[in-house]
Backbone as a printed PyTorch tensor [residue, N CA C, xyz], in Angstrom:
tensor([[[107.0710, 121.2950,  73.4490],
         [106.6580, 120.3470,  74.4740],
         [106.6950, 118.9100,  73.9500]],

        [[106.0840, 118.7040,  72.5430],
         [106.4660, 117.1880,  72.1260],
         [107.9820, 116.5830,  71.9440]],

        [[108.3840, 117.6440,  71.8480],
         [109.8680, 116.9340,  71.8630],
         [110.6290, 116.7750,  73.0930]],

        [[110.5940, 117.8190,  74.2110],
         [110.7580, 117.3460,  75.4040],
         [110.1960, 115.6440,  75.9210]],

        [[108.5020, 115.2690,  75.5410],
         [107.9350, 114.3150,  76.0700],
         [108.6060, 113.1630,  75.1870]],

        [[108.9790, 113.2010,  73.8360],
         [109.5330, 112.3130,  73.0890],
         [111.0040, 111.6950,  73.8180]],

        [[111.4920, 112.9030,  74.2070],
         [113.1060, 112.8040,  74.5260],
         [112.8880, 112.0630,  75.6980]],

        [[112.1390, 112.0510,  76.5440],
         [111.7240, 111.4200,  78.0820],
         [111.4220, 109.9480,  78.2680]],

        [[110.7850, 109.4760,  76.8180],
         [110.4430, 107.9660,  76.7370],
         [111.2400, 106.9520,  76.7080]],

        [[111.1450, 106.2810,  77.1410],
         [111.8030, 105.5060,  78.1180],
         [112.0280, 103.9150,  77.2910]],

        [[111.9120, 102.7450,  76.9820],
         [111.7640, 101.6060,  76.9080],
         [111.3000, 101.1590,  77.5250]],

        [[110.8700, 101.0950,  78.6970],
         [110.1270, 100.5950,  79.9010],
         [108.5830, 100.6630,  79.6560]],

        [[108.6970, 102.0610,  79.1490],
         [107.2580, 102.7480,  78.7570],
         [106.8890, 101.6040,  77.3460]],

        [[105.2280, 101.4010,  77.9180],
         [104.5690, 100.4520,  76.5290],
         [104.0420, 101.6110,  75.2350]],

        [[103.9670, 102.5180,  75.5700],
         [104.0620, 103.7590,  74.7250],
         [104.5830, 105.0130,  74.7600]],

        [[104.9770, 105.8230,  73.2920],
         [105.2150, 106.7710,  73.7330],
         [103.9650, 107.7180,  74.4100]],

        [[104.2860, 108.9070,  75.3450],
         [103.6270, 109.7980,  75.7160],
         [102.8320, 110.5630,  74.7880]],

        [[103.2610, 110.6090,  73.5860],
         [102.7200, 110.8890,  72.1320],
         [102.2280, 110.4870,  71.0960]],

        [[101.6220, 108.9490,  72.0280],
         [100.9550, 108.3590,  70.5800],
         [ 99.5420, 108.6610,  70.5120]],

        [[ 98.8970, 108.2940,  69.2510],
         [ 97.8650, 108.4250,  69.2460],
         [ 96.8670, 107.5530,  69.9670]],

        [[ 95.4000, 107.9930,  70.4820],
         [ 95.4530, 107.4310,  72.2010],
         [ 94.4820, 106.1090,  71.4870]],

        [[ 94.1640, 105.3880,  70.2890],
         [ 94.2370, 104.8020,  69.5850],
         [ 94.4700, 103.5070,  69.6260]],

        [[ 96.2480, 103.6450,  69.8140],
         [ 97.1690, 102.7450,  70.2410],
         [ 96.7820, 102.4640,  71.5320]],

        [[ 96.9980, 103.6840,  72.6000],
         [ 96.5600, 103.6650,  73.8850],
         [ 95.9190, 102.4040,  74.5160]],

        [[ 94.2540, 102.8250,  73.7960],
         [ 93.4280, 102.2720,  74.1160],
         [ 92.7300, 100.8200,  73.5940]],

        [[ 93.5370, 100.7840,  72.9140],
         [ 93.5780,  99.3040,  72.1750],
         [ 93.2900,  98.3680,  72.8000]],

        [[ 92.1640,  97.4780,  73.0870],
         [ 92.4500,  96.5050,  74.6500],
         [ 93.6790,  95.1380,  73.2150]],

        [[ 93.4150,  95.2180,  72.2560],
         [ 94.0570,  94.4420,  71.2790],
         [ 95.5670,  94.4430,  70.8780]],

        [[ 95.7720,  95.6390,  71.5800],
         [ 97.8110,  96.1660,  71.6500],
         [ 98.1580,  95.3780,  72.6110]],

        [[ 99.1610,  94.7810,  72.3130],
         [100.2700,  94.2830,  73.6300],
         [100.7180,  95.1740,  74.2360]],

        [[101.0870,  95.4100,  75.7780],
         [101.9760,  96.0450,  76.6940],
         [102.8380,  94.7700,  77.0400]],

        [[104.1140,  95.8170,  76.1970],
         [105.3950,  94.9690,  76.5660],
         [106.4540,  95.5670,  77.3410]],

        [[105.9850,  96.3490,  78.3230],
         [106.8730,  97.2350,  79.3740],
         [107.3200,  96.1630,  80.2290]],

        [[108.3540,  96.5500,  80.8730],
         [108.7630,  95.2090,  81.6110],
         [107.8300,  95.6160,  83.0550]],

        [[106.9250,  96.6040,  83.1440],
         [106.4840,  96.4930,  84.3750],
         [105.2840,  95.8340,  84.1970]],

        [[104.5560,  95.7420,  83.1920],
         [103.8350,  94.4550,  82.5700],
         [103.9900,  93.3900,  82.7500]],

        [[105.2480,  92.9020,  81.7200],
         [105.9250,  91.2460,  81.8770],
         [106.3620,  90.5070,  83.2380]],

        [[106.3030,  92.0350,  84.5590],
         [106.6310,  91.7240,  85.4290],
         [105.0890,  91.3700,  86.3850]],

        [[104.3290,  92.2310,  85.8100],
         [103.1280,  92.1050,  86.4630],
         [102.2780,  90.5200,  86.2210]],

        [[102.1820,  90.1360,  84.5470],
         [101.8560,  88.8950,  84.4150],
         [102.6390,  88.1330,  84.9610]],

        [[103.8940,  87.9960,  85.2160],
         [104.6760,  87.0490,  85.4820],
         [104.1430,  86.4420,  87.2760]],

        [[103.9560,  87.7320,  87.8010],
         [103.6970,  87.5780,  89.2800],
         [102.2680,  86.6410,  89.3690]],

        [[100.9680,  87.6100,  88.4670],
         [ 99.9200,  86.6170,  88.4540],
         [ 99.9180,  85.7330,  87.9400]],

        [[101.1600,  85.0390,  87.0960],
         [101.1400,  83.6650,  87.0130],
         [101.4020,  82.8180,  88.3560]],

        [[102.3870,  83.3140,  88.5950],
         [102.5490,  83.0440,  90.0970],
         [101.7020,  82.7000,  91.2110]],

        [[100.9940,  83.8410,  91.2740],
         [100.1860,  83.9890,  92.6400],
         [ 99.1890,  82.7240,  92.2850]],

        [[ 98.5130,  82.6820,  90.9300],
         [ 98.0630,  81.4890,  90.4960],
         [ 98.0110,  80.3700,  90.7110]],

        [[ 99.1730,  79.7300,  90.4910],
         [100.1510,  78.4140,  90.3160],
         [100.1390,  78.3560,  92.3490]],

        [[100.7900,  79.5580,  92.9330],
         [100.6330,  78.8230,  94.2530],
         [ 99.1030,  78.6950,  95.0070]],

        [[ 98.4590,  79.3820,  94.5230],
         [ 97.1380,  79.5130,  95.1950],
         [ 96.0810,  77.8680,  94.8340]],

        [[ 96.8410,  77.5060,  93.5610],
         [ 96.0090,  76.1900,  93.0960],
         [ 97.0670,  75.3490,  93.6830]],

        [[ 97.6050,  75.8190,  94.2850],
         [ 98.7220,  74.6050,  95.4890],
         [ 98.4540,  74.6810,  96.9300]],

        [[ 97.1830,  75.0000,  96.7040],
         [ 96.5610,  75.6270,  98.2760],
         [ 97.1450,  77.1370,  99.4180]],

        [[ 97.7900,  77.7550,  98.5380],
         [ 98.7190,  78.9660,  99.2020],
         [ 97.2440,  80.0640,  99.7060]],

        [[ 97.6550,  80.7370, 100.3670],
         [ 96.1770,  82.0880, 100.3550],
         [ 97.2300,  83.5030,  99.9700]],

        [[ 96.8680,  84.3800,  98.8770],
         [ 97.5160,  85.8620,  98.9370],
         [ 96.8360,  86.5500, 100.4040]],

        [[ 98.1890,  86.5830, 101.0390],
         [ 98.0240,  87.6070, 102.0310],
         [ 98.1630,  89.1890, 101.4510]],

        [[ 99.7570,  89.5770, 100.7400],
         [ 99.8270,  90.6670, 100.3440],
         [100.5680,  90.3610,  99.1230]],

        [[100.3250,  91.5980,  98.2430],
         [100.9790,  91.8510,  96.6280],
         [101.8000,  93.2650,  96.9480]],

        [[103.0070,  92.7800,  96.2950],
         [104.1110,  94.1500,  95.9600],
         [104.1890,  95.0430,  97.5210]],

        [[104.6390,  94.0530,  98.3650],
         [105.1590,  94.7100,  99.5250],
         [106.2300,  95.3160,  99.6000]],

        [[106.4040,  97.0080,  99.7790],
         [107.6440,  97.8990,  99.3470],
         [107.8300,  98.4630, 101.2550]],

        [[109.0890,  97.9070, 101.4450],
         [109.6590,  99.1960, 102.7200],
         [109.2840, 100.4400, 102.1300]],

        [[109.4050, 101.3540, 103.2230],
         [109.4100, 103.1860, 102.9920],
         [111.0740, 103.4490, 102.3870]],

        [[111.4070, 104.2620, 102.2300],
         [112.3780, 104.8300, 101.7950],
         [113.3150, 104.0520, 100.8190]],

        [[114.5900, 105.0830, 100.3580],
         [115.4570, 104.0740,  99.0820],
         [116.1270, 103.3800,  99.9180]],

        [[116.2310, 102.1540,  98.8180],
         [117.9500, 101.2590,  99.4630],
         [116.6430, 100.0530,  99.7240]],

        [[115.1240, 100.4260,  99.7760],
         [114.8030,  99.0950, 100.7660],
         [114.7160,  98.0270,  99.6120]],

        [[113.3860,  96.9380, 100.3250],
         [113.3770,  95.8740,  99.3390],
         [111.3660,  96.1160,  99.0430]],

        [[111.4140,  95.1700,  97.9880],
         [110.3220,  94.2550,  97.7990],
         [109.7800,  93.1160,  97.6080]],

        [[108.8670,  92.5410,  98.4340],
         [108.6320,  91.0800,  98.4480],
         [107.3730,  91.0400,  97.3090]],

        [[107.2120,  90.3050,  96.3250],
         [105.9180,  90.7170,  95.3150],
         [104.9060,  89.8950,  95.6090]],

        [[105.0050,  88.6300,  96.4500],
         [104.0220,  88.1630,  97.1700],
         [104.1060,  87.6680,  98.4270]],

        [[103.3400,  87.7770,  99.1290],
         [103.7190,  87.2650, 100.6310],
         [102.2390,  86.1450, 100.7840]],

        [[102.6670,  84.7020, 100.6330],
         [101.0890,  83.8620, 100.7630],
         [101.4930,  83.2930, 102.4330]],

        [[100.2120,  82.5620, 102.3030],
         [100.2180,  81.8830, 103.8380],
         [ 99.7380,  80.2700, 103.3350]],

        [[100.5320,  79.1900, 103.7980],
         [100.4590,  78.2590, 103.1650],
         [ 99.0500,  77.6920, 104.8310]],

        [[ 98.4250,  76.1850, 104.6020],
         [ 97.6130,  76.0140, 104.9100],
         [ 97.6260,  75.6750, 106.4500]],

        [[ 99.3970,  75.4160, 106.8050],
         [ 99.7380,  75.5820, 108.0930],
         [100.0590,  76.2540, 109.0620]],

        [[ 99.9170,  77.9090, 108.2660],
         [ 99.8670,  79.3250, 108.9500],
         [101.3740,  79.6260, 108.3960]],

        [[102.5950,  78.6160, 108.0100],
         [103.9150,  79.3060, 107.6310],
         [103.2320,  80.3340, 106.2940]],

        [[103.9960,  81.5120, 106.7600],
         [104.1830,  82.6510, 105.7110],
         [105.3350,  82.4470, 104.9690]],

        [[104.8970,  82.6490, 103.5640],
         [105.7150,  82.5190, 102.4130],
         [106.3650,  83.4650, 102.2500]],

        [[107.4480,  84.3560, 101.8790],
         [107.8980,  85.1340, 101.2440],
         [108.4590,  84.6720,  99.6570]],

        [[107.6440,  85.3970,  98.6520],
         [107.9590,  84.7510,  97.4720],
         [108.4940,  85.9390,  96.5920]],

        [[109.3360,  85.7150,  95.8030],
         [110.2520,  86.8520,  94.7510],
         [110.3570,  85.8690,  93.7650]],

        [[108.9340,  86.6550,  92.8070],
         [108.9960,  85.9460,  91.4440],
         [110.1800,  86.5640,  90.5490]],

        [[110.4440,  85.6330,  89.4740],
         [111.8000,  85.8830,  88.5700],
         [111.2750,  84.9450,  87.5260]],

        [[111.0090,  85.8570,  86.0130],
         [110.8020,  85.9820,  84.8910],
         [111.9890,  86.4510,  83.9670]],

        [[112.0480,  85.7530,  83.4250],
         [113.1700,  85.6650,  82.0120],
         [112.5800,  85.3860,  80.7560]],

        [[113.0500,  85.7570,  79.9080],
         [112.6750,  85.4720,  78.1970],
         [113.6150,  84.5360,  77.8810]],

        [[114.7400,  84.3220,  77.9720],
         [115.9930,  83.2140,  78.1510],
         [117.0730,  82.7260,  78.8100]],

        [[117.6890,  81.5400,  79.0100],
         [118.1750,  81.4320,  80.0640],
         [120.0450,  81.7760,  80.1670]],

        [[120.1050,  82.6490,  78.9720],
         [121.4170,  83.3720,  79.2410],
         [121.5650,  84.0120,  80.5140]],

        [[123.0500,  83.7840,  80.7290],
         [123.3680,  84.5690,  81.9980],
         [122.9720,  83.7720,  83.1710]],

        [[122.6080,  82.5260,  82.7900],
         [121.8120,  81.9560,  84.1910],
         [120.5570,  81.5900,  84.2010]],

        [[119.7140,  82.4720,  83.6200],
         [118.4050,  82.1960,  83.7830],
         [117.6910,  83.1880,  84.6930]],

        [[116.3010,  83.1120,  85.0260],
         [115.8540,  83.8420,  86.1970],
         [116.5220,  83.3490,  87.4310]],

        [[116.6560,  81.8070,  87.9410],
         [116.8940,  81.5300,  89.1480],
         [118.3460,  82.1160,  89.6820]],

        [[119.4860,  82.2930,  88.6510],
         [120.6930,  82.7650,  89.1600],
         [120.9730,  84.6660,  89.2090]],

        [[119.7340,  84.8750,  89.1990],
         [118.7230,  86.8620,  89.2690],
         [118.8010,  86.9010,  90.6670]],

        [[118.2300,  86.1030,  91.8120],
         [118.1490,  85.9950,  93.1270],
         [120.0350,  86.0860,  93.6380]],

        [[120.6860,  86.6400,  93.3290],
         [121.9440,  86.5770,  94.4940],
         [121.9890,  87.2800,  95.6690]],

        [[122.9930,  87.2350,  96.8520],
         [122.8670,  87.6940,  97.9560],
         [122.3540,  89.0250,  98.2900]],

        [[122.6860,  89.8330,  97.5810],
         [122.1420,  91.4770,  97.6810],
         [120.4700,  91.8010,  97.5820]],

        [[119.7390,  91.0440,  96.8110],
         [118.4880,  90.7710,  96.5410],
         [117.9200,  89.8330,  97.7280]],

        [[118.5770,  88.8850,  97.9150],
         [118.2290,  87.9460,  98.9980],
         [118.1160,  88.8200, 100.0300]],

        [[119.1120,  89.6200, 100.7710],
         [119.5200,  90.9550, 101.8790],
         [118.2710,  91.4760, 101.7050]],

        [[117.8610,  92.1390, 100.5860],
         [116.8240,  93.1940, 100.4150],
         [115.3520,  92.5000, 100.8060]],

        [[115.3000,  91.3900, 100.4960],
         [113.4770,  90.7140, 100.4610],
         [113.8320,  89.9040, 102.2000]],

        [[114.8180,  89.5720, 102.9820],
         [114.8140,  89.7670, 104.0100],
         [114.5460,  90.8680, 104.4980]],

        [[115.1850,  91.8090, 104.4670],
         [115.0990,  93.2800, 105.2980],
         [113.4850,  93.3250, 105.2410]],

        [[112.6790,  93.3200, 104.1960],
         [111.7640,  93.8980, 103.8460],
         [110.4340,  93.0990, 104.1580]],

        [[111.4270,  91.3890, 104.2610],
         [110.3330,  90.8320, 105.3110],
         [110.0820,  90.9470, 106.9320]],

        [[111.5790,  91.6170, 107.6690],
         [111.4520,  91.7610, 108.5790],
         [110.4640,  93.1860, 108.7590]],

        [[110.4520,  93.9510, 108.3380],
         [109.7420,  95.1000, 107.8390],
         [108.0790,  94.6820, 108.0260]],

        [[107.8600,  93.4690, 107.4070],
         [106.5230,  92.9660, 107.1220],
         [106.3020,  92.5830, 108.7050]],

        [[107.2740,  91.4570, 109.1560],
         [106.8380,  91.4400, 110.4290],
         [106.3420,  91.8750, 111.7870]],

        [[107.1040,  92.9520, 111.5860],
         [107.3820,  93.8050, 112.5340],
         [105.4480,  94.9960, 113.0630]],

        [[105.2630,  94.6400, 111.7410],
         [104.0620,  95.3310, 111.8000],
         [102.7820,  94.6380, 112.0610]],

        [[103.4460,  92.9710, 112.2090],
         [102.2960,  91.6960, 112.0850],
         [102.1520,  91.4250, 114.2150]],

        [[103.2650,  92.4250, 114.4710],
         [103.2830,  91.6090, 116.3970],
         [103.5650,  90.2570, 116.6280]],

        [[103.4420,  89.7130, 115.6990],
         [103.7750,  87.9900, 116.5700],
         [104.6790,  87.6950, 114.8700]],

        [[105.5250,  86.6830, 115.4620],
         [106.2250,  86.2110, 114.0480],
         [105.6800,  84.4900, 114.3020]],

        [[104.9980,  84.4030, 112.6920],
         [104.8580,  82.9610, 112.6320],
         [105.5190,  82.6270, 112.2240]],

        [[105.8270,  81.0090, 111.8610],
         [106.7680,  80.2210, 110.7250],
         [107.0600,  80.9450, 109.3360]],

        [[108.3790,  81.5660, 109.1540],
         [108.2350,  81.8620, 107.9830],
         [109.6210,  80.8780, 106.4980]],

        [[109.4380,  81.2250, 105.3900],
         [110.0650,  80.4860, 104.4150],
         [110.0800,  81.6460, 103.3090]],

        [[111.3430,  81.4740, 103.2440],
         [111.7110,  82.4820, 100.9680],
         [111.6500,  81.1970,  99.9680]],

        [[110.9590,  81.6500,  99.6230],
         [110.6010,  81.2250,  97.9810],
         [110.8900,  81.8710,  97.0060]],

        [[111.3570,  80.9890,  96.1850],
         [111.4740,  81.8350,  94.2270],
         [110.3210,  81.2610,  93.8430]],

        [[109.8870,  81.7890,  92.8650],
         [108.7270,  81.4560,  91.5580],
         [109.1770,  81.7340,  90.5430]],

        [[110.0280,  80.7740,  89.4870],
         [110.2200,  81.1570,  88.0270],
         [109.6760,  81.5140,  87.4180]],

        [[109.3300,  82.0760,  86.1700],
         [108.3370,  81.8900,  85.4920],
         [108.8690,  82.3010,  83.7480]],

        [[108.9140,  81.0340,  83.5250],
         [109.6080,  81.2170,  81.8030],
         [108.4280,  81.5570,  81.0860]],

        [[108.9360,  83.0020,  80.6620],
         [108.3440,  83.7310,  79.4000],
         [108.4720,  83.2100,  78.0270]],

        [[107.4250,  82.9810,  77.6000],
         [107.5650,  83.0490,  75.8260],
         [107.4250,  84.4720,  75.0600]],

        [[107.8860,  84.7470,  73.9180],
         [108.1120,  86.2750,  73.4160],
         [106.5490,  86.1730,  73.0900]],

        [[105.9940,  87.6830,  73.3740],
         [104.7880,  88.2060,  73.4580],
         [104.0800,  87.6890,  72.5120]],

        [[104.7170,  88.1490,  71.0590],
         [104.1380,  87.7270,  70.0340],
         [103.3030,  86.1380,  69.9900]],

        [[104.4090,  85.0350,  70.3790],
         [103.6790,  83.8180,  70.3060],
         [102.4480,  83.8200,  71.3200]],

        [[101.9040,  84.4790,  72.2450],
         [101.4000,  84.0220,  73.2440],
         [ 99.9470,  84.0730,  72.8230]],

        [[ 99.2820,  82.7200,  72.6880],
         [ 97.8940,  82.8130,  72.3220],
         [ 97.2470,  82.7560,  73.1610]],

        [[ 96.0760,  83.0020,  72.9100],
         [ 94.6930,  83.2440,  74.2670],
         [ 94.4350,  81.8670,  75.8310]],

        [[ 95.0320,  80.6110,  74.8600],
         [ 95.5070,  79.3910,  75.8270],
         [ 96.6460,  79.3430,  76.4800]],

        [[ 97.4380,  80.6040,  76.0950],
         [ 99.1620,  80.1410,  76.1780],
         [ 99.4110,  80.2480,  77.9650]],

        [[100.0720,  78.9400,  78.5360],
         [100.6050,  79.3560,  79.9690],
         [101.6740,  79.1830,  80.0690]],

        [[102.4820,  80.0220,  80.8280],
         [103.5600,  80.1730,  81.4090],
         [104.5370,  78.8590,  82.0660]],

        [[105.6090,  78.5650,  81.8740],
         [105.6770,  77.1360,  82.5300],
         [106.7600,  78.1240,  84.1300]],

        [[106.2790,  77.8090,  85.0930],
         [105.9260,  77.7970,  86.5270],
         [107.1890,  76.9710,  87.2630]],

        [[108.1340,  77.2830,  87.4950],
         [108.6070,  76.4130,  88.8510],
         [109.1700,  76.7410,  89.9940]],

        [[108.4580,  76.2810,  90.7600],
         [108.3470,  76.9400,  92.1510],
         [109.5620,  76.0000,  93.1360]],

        [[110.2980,  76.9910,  93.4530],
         [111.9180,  76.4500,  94.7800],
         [111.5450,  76.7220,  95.9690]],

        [[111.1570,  76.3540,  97.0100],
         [110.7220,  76.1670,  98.0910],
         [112.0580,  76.1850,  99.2980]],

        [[111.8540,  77.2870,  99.8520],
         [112.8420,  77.2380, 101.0180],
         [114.4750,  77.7550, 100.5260]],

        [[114.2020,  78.6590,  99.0380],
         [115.4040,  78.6320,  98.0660],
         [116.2970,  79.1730,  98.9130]],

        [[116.1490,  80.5720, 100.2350],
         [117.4000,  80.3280, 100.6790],
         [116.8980,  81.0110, 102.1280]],

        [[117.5530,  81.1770, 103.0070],
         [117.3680,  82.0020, 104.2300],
         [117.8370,  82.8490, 105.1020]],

        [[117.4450,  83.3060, 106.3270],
         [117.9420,  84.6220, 106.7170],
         [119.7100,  84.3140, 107.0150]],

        [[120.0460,  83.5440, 107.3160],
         [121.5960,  83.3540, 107.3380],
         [122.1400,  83.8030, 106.3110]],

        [[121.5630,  83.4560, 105.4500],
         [122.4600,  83.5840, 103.4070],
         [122.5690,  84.7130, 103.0510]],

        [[121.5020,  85.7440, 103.8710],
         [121.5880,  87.1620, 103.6380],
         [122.6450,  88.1360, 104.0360]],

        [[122.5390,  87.8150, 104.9760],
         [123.9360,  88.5560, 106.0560],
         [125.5040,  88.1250, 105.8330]]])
């Protein structure tokens, strides 16, 4: 059985299934799973817009079935327009960076998935897509002060660009 659970681990995973629970429970271990780096990255986010007067309506909004999308925050800015925001975290800016991560197929998907959102809201207010960057420093450096540097694209693209 340990070698089955060994063979199964993943990189994604911040541990193996077989460590000692030690490690586990460490509140002093880093989790460097990217569903982690993805998770801080967002509450940097939600952060940064909320001290810009934004309100979290919803976190990690998923359609039902495969193929759909996810929006990872949906705020409501102070004039009732709803945000749709798709944070994008990078460690460096090879390849583009986070901001060139957003292309049309992704754009398609966090539409679909906002219409999805709507649909269940009865009335459609003002809405807007947003990116939220958020440049990572490698884990290691990150001290107990360390913040994220934040930049937020406003209106980065819309339902036309999708289709």
């Amino acid at each position: 059985m340990e070698c089955l659970q060994t063979m199964w681990f993943s990189k994604k995973q911040a541990v193996p299934p077989t460590a000692p629970k030690s490690v586990v429970n460490d509140p002093g271990a880093r989790d460097t799973s990217t569903k982690s780096k993805g998770d801080r990255a967002e509450s940097a986010a939600q952060a940064y817009l909320e001290k810009a007067g934004l309100k979290l309506v919803r976190r990690n909004f998923k359609t039902p079935g495969r193929g759909g999308g996810e929006i990872d925050l949906i705020m409501r800015e102070p004039d009732g327009t709803l945000v749709f925001v798709e944070v994008r975290s990078r460690s460096s800016a090879q390849h583009g960076g986070a901001a060139a991560s957003v292309g049309w197929v992704k754009q398609r998907r966090i539409v679909l998935a906002a219409r999805h959102f709507l649909l269940q809201l009865g009335s459609e207010p003002p809405c807007r897509f947003d990116v939220v960057l958020v440049q990572a420093a490698p884990v290691p450096t990150q001290a107990p002060g360390w913040a994220p540097h934040v930049e937020w694209l406003r209106a980065a693209f819309d339902t036309s660009a999708a289709f």
